[in-house]
Amino acid sequence: MKVKVVTRILEANDRIAEENRKRFQEAGVYVVNLMGAPGAGKTTLLERTIGALKPHLRIGVIEGDIVGSDDAERIGAHGIPVVQINTGGACHLDANMINEVLDELPLKELDLLIIENVGNLVCPAEFRVGEDRKMMVLSVAEGHDKPLKYPLMFRESSALVLNKIDLLPYMNTDINKVRNDSLALNPQLKIFEVSCATGAGIDAWAQWLNGLIS
Amino acid sequence: MKVKVVTRILEANDRIAEENRKRFQEAGVYVVNLMGAPGAGKTTLLERTIGALKPHLRIGVIEGDIVGSDDAERIGAHGIPVVQINTGGACHLDANMINEVLDELPLKELDLLIIENVGNLVCPAEFRVGEDRKMMVLSVAEGHDKPLKYPLMFRESSALVLNKIDLLPYMNTDINKVRNDSLALNPQLKIFEVSCATGAGIDAWAQWLNGLIS
């Protein structure tokens, strides 16, 4: 019974995701659904990515948070279009939430739209929103057991950004285990090691992302 | 419609949580529902807590994970009763999952049962499982904006364990902001600063927890 309800919700979601996708394609904008646990560094990665790619691409952002607009204000300070969605308790963005704010963005004037999902390593991976690709951020401070414990997001993502590598000397996270377990789940996964605090590794990540679009 | 379904699920959950609670009370076991984001350090805190309290209390553990049994194996190595629940995708434990494993634990021979929830800063806070208290772990590496972005868990918890304080010198997390924002949401919240890596602060936390039970 519960499973049936959930299946129906997912089917309805996929239908609206498909609508969103058509709108994105007509507008010629490439869409990334950026996911990760709370505090993985999604917003800081966004700021670094905007810094690296703003000279080359017209970028817009949708910020997903349960409450508040801190992240949208941080992104807005970079002088790009941004819309904040407050889910009001829901632990992920769904296609309908995205659909409802599309009119607030100049889609045709954008090359890249990044949707920052709610901080959660589980649920966002289940809901398509119309994106071209899902990508994820994992902080090395979360430990090396995450791929095996939260496999769906690693399977669904095209890229894994391993953030906060500047902290590696102070902890015993085994980054090779993260790499190996992630690739076992998803052999196509592109992995980038970065520090959004120092800027290390951002160029390689931004260059790859730019290559997908141009 | 969706809201109605969710309300009905929560009501059914509360009914079963109440059943669990009666069983815990009859058995004379104090129950803690331990929550936090992926990588906050819930399992390591559990290991430290077991180390500190095993001489004084008979402790049992229920481990909640989407897949796998790594955490249950870590806890089992301490020579205490442990049961692993695999949610098979679900992002939180609910009362029914707990109900189904209660026969596998020697409840009457326990003083304290700690239920480690799925790593998630959102959904677990919505589902009572029959616990006496909810408690949460937050890693300082998650950043100081978490209370305002994920308020429900901070409101629902009796205690906030701020973990990984050994990393504070290497990041710009403002721990006073975490304290102030958490207490604004929940003035009764007890806050403990600990490092499960070094053991700092564990005694004060364990002593407080022990005081709730004895």
Short mmCIF file of C-alpha atoms in Angstrom, two decimals:
data_model
loop_
_atom_site.label_atom_id
_atom_site.label_comp_id
_atom_site.label_asym_id
_atom_site.label_seq_id
_atom_site.Cartn_x
_atom_site.Cartn_y
_atom_site.Cartn_z
CA MET A 1 0.00 0.00 0.00
CA LYS A 2 2.71 2.43 1.08
CA VAL A 3 4.84 1.27 -1.85
CA LYS A 4 1.96 1.91 -4.23
CA VAL A 5 1.55 5.48 -2.99
CA VAL A 6 5.29 6.10 -3.34
CA THR A 7 5.32 4.64 -6.88
CA ARG A 8 2.47 6.91 -7.90
CA ILE A 9 4.26 9.96 -6.48
CA LEU A 10 7.42 9.05 -8.40
CA GLU A 11 5.50 8.54 -11.65
CA ALA A 12 3.79 11.93 -11.32
CA ASN A 13 7.18 13.45 -10.57
CA ASP A 14 8.77 11.90 -13.67
CA ARG A 15 6.01 13.31 -15.86
CA ILE A 16 6.64 16.86 -14.61
CA ALA A 17 10.42 16.33 -14.79
CA GLU A 18 9.96 15.51 -18.48
CA GLU A 19 8.04 18.78 -18.98
CA ASN A 20 10.82 20.72 -17.25
CA ARG A 21 13.37 18.97 -19.43
CA LYS A 22 11.59 20.01 -22.61
CA ARG A 23 11.55 23.61 -21.43
CA PHE A 24 15.25 23.49 -20.65
CA GLN A 25 16.05 21.99 -24.06
CA GLU A 26 13.92 24.56 -25.90
CA ALA A 27 15.70 27.33 -24.01
CA GLY A 28 19.10 25.76 -24.75
CA VAL A 29 20.18 25.64 -21.12
CA TYR A 30 22.20 22.79 -19.61
CA VAL A 31 20.92 21.76 -16.18
CA VAL A 32 22.83 20.23 -13.27
CA ASN A 33 21.12 18.86 -10.14
CA LEU A 34 23.73 19.30 -7.40
CA MET A 35 23.27 17.05 -4.38
CA GLY A 36 25.09 16.18 -1.16
CA ALA A 37 24.77 15.89 2.62
CA PRO A 38 24.33 18.94 4.86
CA GLY A 39 27.66 20.72 5.12
CA ALA A 40 29.33 18.88 2.22
CA GLY A 41 30.04 22.31 0.73
CA LYS A 42 27.51 22.55 -2.11
CA THR A 43 27.03 26.32 -1.89
CA THR A 44 30.75 27.04 -1.56
CA LEU A 45 31.43 24.78 -4.57
CA LEU A 46 28.79 26.75 -6.45
CA GLU A 47 30.50 30.02 -5.57
CA ARG A 48 33.88 28.66 -6.71
CA THR A 49 32.31 27.29 -9.91
CA ILE A 50 30.65 30.62 -10.69
CA GLY A 51 33.98 32.35 -10.11
CA ALA A 52 35.72 30.03 -12.57
CA LEU A 53 33.04 29.87 -15.27
CA LYS A 54 31.35 33.26 -15.21
CA PRO A 55 33.76 34.64 -17.87
CA HIS A 56 32.74 31.80 -20.21
CA LEU A 57 29.13 30.93 -19.43
CA ARG A 58 25.89 32.63 -18.47
CA ILE A 59 24.96 30.86 -15.24
CA GLY A 60 21.76 30.79 -13.20
CA VAL A 61 21.01 29.04 -9.90
CA ILE A 62 18.02 27.57 -8.10
CA GLU A 63 18.65 27.19 -4.36
CA GLY A 64 16.71 24.50 -2.48
CA ASP A 65 16.46 24.79 1.29
CA ILE A 66 13.93 23.76 3.89
CA VAL A 67 13.77 27.32 5.23
CA GLY A 68 15.68 30.57 4.79
CA SER A 69 17.42 32.34 1.93
CA ASP A 70 21.03 32.58 3.13
CA ASP A 71 22.34 30.52 0.22
CA ALA A 72 20.43 32.52 -2.41
CA GLU A 73 21.88 35.71 -0.93
CA ARG A 74 25.41 34.27 -1.11
CA ILE A 75 24.90 33.31 -4.77
CA GLY A 76 23.08 36.54 -5.65
CA ALA A 77 26.14 38.49 -4.49
CA HIS A 78 27.94 37.07 -7.55
CA GLY A 79 25.59 39.04 -9.81
CA ILE A 80 23.82 36.10 -11.44
CA PRO A 81 20.10 35.18 -11.53
CA VAL A 82 19.07 33.09 -8.54
CA VAL A 83 15.77 31.80 -7.18
CA GLN A 84 15.28 30.39 -3.68
CA ILE A 85 12.86 27.50 -3.14
CA ASN A 86 11.83 26.77 0.45
CA THR A 87 10.49 23.24 0.73
CA GLY A 88 8.89 24.01 4.11
CA GLY A 89 10.02 20.74 5.64
CA ALA A 90 10.44 18.46 2.63
CA CYS A 91 13.85 16.81 2.47
CA HIS A 92 14.41 17.07 -1.30
CA LEU A 93 13.41 19.10 -4.36
CA ASP A 94 10.88 17.56 -6.72
CA ALA A 95 10.03 18.34 -10.33
CA ASN A 96 6.94 20.31 -9.41
CA MET A 97 8.82 22.68 -7.10
CA ILE A 98 11.23 23.40 -9.97
CA ASN A 99 8.37 23.77 -12.45
CA GLU A 100 6.75 26.44 -10.30
CA VAL A 101 9.77 28.76 -10.32
CA LEU A 102 10.88 28.44 -13.96
CA ASP A 103 9.10 31.63 -14.99
CA GLU A 104 11.25 33.55 -12.54
CA LEU A 105 14.45 32.71 -14.43
CA PRO A 106 15.62 34.08 -17.83
CA LEU A 107 16.13 30.53 -19.16
CA LYS A 108 16.84 31.59 -22.75
CA GLU A 109 19.63 33.86 -21.58
CA LEU A 110 21.39 31.09 -19.65
CA ASP A 111 23.93 28.47 -20.73
CA LEU A 112 24.02 26.62 -17.40
CA LEU A 113 21.45 26.29 -14.63
CA ILE A 114 22.65 24.69 -11.41
CA ILE A 115 19.99 23.46 -9.01
CA GLU A 116 21.33 23.10 -5.48
CA ASN A 117 19.25 20.45 -3.77
CA VAL A 118 18.39 20.21 -0.07
CA GLY A 119 21.28 18.87 2.02
CA ASN A 120 20.55 15.14 2.16
CA LEU A 121 22.53 12.12 0.96
CA VAL A 122 19.41 10.00 0.43
CA CYS A 123 16.13 11.37 -0.91
CA PRO A 124 17.24 13.89 -3.56
CA ALA A 125 18.71 11.01 -5.61
CA GLU A 126 15.22 9.52 -6.03
CA PHE A 127 13.59 12.54 -7.62
CA ARG A 128 14.41 13.70 -11.14
CA VAL A 129 13.75 17.39 -11.65
CA GLY A 130 14.43 17.58 -15.41
CA GLU A 131 18.21 17.88 -15.17
CA ASP A 132 20.75 16.81 -17.80
CA ARG A 133 22.99 15.40 -15.09
CA LYS A 134 23.02 14.76 -11.38
CA MET A 135 26.27 15.56 -9.60
CA MET A 136 27.23 15.21 -5.96
CA VAL A 137 29.55 16.71 -3.38
CA LEU A 138 31.01 14.69 -0.51
CA SER A 139 33.14 16.22 2.21
CA VAL A 140 36.11 14.06 3.18
CA ALA A 141 35.16 14.92 6.79
CA GLU A 142 32.10 12.67 6.32
CA GLY A 143 34.37 9.63 6.35
CA HIS A 144 35.21 6.91 3.84
CA ASP A 145 32.22 4.65 4.51
CA LYS A 146 29.67 6.81 2.69
CA PRO A 147 29.55 5.19 -0.79
CA LEU A 148 28.63 1.78 0.62
CA LYS A 149 26.13 3.24 3.09
CA TYR A 150 24.37 5.63 0.69
CA PRO A 151 24.84 3.91 -2.68
CA LEU A 152 21.96 5.39 -4.69
CA MET A 153 23.36 8.91 -4.97
CA PHE A 154 26.76 7.57 -6.04
CA ARG A 155 25.03 5.44 -8.69
CA GLU A 156 22.88 8.29 -9.99
CA SER A 157 25.61 10.92 -10.21
CA SER A 158 27.82 11.69 -13.21
CA ALA A 159 30.42 13.41 -11.05
CA LEU A 160 31.58 13.17 -7.46
CA VAL A 161 33.30 16.25 -6.08
CA LEU A 162 35.37 15.24 -3.04
CA ASN A 163 35.55 18.47 -1.07
CA LYS A 164 37.60 19.73 1.91
CA ILE A 165 40.75 17.83 0.93
CA ASP A 166 42.69 20.51 2.87
CA LEU A 167 41.43 18.70 6.03
CA LEU A 168 42.86 15.30 5.03
CA PRO A 169 46.07 15.67 7.09
CA TYR A 170 43.98 16.02 10.26
CA MET A 171 41.74 12.96 9.94
CA ASN A 172 41.95 9.32 8.97
CA THR A 173 39.58 9.33 6.02
CA ASP A 174 40.90 6.89 3.39
CA ILE A 175 40.25 8.72 0.15
CA ASN A 176 41.28 5.69 -1.94
CA LYS A 177 38.51 3.68 -0.31
CA VAL A 178 36.04 6.41 -1.26
CA ARG A 179 37.32 6.30 -4.85
CA ASN A 180 37.29 2.52 -5.13
CA ASP A 181 33.90 1.99 -3.53
CA SER A 182 32.36 4.82 -5.60
CA LEU A 183 33.75 3.42 -8.86
CA ALA A 184 32.56 -0.08 -7.95
CA LEU A 185 29.04 1.34 -7.67
CA ASN A 186 29.38 3.50 -10.76
CA PRO A 187 32.34 2.86 -13.10
CA GLN A 188 31.49 5.95 -15.22
CA LEU A 189 31.70 8.33 -12.26
CA LYS A 190 34.09 11.27 -12.73
CA ILE A 191 35.84 12.08 -9.45
CA PHE A 192 37.35 15.47 -8.61
CA GLU A 193 39.34 16.24 -5.46
CA VAL A 194 38.91 19.86 -4.44
CA SER A 195 39.16 22.25 -1.54
CA CYS A 196 36.60 25.00 -1.81
CA ALA A 197 38.41 26.68 1.10
CA THR A 198 41.76 27.00 -0.75
CA GLY A 199 40.57 26.69 -4.36
CA ALA A 200 42.68 23.57 -5.02
CA GLY A 201 41.30 21.37 -7.79
CA ILE A 202 38.58 23.80 -8.83
CA ASP A 203 40.08 24.46 -12.28
CA ALA A 204 39.95 20.79 -13.35
CA TRP A 205 36.36 20.48 -12.15
CA ALA A 206 35.23 23.73 -13.81
CA GLN A 207 36.99 22.84 -17.07
CA TRP A 208 35.25 19.46 -17.22
CA LEU A 209 31.87 21.04 -16.48
CA ASN A 210 32.45 23.70 -19.12
CA GLY A 211 33.34 20.96 -21.62
CA LEU A 212 29.93 19.34 -21.15
CA ILE A 213 28.16 22.49 -22.24
CA SER A 214 30.23 24.22 -24.88
CA MET B 1 -3.93 14.97 -1.09
CA LYS B 2 -0.24 14.38 -0.59
CA VAL B 3 -0.48 16.12 2.80
CA LYS B 4 -3.36 13.86 3.78
CA VAL B 5 -1.37 10.73 2.94
CA VAL B 6 1.60 12.01 4.94
CA THR B 7 -0.63 12.87 7.93
CA ARG B 8 -2.10 9.39 7.91
CA ILE B 9 1.36 7.81 7.78
CA LEU B 10 2.48 9.94 10.74
CA GLU B 11 -0.62 9.03 12.76
CA ALA B 12 -0.09 5.31 12.12
CA ASN B 13 3.55 5.77 13.09
CA ASP B 14 2.66 7.50 16.36
CA ARG B 15 0.33 4.68 17.32
CA ILE B 16 3.07 2.08 16.89
CA ALA B 17 5.61 4.36 18.61
CA GLU B 18 3.28 4.41 21.62
CA GLU B 19 3.21 0.58 21.64
CA ASN B 20 7.01 0.48 21.51
CA ARG B 21 7.15 2.98 24.34
CA LYS B 22 4.94 0.83 26.56
CA ARG B 23 7.18 -2.16 25.92
CA PHE B 24 10.28 -0.14 26.79
CA GLN B 25 8.68 1.13 30.00
CA GLU B 26 7.55 -2.34 31.04
CA ALA B 27 11.07 -3.63 30.43
CA GLY B 28 12.55 -0.69 32.36
CA VAL B 29 14.87 0.39 29.56
CA TYR B 30 15.65 4.02 28.74
CA VAL B 31 15.63 4.69 25.00
CA VAL B 32 17.57 7.30 23.03
CA ASN B 33 16.95 8.01 19.35
CA LEU B 34 20.32 9.26 18.06
CA MET B 35 20.16 11.35 14.88
CA GLY B 36 22.48 13.39 12.67
CA ALA B 37 23.71 13.93 9.11
CA PRO B 38 25.85 11.35 7.29
CA GLY B 39 29.37 11.48 8.69
CA ALA B 40 28.48 13.54 11.79
CA GLY B 41 30.05 10.75 13.84
CA LYS B 42 27.05 8.94 15.33
CA THR B 43 28.63 5.48 15.37
CA THR B 44 31.94 6.73 16.76
CA LEU B 45 30.06 8.65 19.47
CA LEU B 46 28.22 5.42 20.26
CA GLU B 47 31.51 3.55 20.59
CA ARG B 48 32.91 6.25 22.91
CA THR B 49 29.68 6.26 24.94
CA ILE B 50 29.72 2.49 25.30
CA GLY B 51 33.35 2.68 26.43
CA ALA B 52 32.47 5.26 29.08
CA LEU B 53 29.20 3.76 30.34
CA LYS B 54 29.61 0.00 29.97
CA PRO B 55 30.99 -0.32 33.53
CA HIS B 56 27.81 1.35 34.87
CA LEU B 57 24.97 0.43 32.52
CA ARG B 58 23.76 -2.52 30.48
CA ILE B 59 23.58 -1.05 26.97
CA GLY B 60 21.98 -2.32 23.76
CA VAL B 61 21.98 -0.77 20.29
CA ILE B 62 19.76 -0.76 17.21
CA GLU B 63 21.65 0.32 14.09
CA GLY B 64 19.67 1.93 11.27
CA ASP B 65 21.23 2.01 7.82
CA ILE B 66 19.92 1.95 4.28
CA VAL B 67 22.13 -1.03 3.43
CA GLY B 68 24.99 -2.93 5.03
CA SER B 69 25.96 -3.96 8.54
CA ASP B 70 29.33 -2.25 9.06
CA ASP B 71 28.05 -0.18 11.98
CA ALA B 72 26.46 -3.15 13.73
CA GLU B 73 29.76 -5.01 13.42
CA ARG B 74 31.65 -2.07 14.92
CA ILE B 75 29.22 -1.94 17.85
CA GLY B 76 29.06 -5.73 18.25
CA ALA B 77 32.83 -5.77 18.75
CA HIS B 78 32.19 -4.04 22.09
CA GLY B 79 30.41 -7.14 23.33
CA ILE B 80 26.92 -5.69 23.70
CA PRO B 81 23.60 -6.73 22.09
CA VAL B 82 23.09 -5.05 18.71
CA VAL B 83 20.53 -5.41 15.93
CA GLN B 84 20.96 -4.01 12.42
CA ILE B 85 17.95 -2.63 10.56
CA ASN B 86 18.34 -2.08 6.82
CA THR B 87 15.70 0.34 5.57
CA GLY B 88 16.32 -0.71 1.96
CA GLY B 89 16.22 2.87 0.68
CA ALA B 90 14.13 4.66 3.29
CA CYS B 91 15.83 7.74 4.68
CA HIS B 92 14.78 7.32 8.34
CA LEU B 93 13.70 4.73 10.88
CA ASP B 94 10.03 4.52 11.73
CA ALA B 95 8.21 2.99 14.68
CA ASN B 96 7.23 -0.13 12.77
CA MET B 97 10.82 -0.97 11.79
CA ILE B 98 11.76 -0.74 15.48
CA ASN B 99 8.71 -2.78 16.52
CA GLU B 100 9.72 -5.60 14.21
CA VAL B 101 13.15 -6.13 15.81
CA LEU B 102 12.26 -5.75 19.50
CA ASP B 103 12.03 -9.51 20.05
CA GLU B 104 15.66 -9.79 18.99
CA LEU B 105 16.87 -7.73 21.96
CA PRO B 106 16.96 -8.76 25.66
CA LEU B 107 15.05 -5.59 26.65
CA LYS B 108 14.57 -6.58 30.30
CA GLU B 109 18.30 -7.03 30.72
CA LEU B 110 19.10 -3.54 29.41
CA ASP B 111 19.27 -0.16 31.17
CA LEU B 112 19.86 1.88 28.01
CA LEU B 113 18.93 1.24 24.39
CA ILE B 114 20.43 3.60 21.83
CA ILE B 115 18.84 3.63 18.40
CA GLU B 116 21.19 5.04 15.76
CA ASN B 117 19.03 6.50 13.03
CA VAL B 118 19.86 6.75 9.31
CA GLY B 119 22.28 9.59 8.52
CA ASN B 120 19.96 12.45 7.63
CA LEU B 121 19.45 15.87 9.20
CA VAL B 122 15.82 16.12 8.07
CA CYS B 123 13.44 13.16 8.03
CA PRO B 124 14.37 11.20 11.19
CA ALA B 125 13.21 14.15 13.31
CA GLU B 126 9.65 13.68 12.02
CA PHE B 127 9.21 10.06 13.10
CA ARG B 128 8.89 9.04 16.75
CA VAL B 129 10.00 5.48 17.36
CA GLY B 130 8.99 5.18 21.03
CA GLU B 131 12.10 6.82 22.49
CA ASP B 132 12.37 8.68 25.80
CA ARG B 133 14.54 11.33 24.16
CA LYS B 134 15.84 12.34 20.78
CA MET B 135 19.46 13.46 20.67
CA MET B 136 21.58 14.68 17.79
CA VAL B 137 25.18 14.83 16.65
CA LEU B 138 26.52 17.65 14.46
CA SER B 139 30.07 17.69 13.12
CA VAL B 140 31.67 21.14 13.27
CA ALA B 141 32.91 20.37 9.73
CA GLU B 142 29.29 20.74 8.57
CA GLY B 143 29.53 24.49 9.15
CA HIS B 144 27.76 26.95 11.44
CA ASP B 145 24.65 27.51 9.30
CA LYS B 146 23.01 24.17 10.07
CA PRO B 147 20.63 25.09 12.96
CA LEU B 148 18.86 27.75 10.89
CA LYS B 149 18.73 25.55 7.78
CA TYR B 150 17.55 22.34 9.46
CA PRO B 151 15.62 23.66 12.47
CA LEU B 152 13.30 20.73 13.22
CA MET B 153 15.97 18.34 14.48
CA PHE B 154 17.43 21.02 16.75
CA ARG B 155 13.94 21.70 18.13
CA GLU B 156 13.14 18.03 18.70
CA SER B 157 16.41 17.07 20.39
CA SER B 158 17.19 17.13 24.12
CA ALA B 159 20.92 17.19 23.50
CA LEU B 160 23.23 18.39 20.75
CA VAL B 161 26.65 16.75 20.62
CA LEU B 162 29.01 19.01 18.66
CA ASN B 163 31.58 16.54 17.36
CA LYS B 164 35.03 16.82 15.72
CA ILE B 165 36.08 19.89 17.73
CA ASP B 166 39.69 18.76 17.12
CA LEU B 167 39.20 20.07 13.56
CA LEU B 168 38.18 23.60 14.65
CA PRO B 169 41.70 25.11 14.22
CA TYR B 170 41.62 24.14 10.52
CA MET B 171 38.30 25.66 9.49
CA ASN B 172 36.26 28.79 10.03
CA THR B 173 33.19 27.27 11.65
CA ASP B 174 31.86 29.71 14.27
CA ILE B 175 30.89 27.41 17.11
CA ASN B 176 29.29 30.28 19.06
CA LYS B 177 26.89 30.87 16.19
CA VAL B 178 25.95 27.17 16.29
CA ARG B 179 25.34 27.46 20.05
CA ASN B 180 23.34 30.68 19.85
CA ASP B 181 21.19 29.65 16.89
CA SER B 182 20.52 26.22 18.42
CA LEU B 183 19.49 27.70 21.76
CA ALA B 184 17.26 30.26 20.03
CA LEU B 185 15.40 27.33 18.44
CA ASN B 186 15.40 25.25 21.62
CA PRO B 187 16.33 26.99 24.89
CA GLN B 188 16.29 23.66 26.81
CA LEU B 189 18.88 22.05 24.52
CA LYS B 190 21.93 20.63 26.33
CA ILE B 191 25.07 21.19 24.23
CA PHE B 192 28.24 19.11 24.53
CA GLU B 193 31.47 19.81 22.65
CA VAL B 194 33.37 16.60 21.98
CA SER B 195 35.97 14.99 19.78
CA CYS B 196 35.28 11.33 19.24
CA ALA B 197 38.71 11.12 17.63
CA THR B 198 40.61 12.26 20.74
CA GLY B 199 38.01 11.52 23.42
CA ALA B 200 37.79 15.16 24.55
CA GLY B 201 34.47 16.06 26.17
CA ILE B 202 33.17 12.48 26.24
CA ASP B 203 33.17 12.26 30.04
CA ALA B 204 30.80 15.21 30.51
CA TRP B 205 28.41 13.86 27.87
CA ALA B 206 28.46 10.31 29.25
CA GLN B 207 27.98 11.55 32.81
CA TRP B 208 24.94 13.58 31.80
CA LEU B 209 23.46 10.65 29.88
CA ASN B 210 24.09 8.32 32.82
CA GLY B 211 22.33 10.81 35.10
CA LEU B 212 19.15 10.62 33.03
CA ILE B 213 18.88 6.89 33.61
CA SER B 214 20.20 6.09 37.07
#
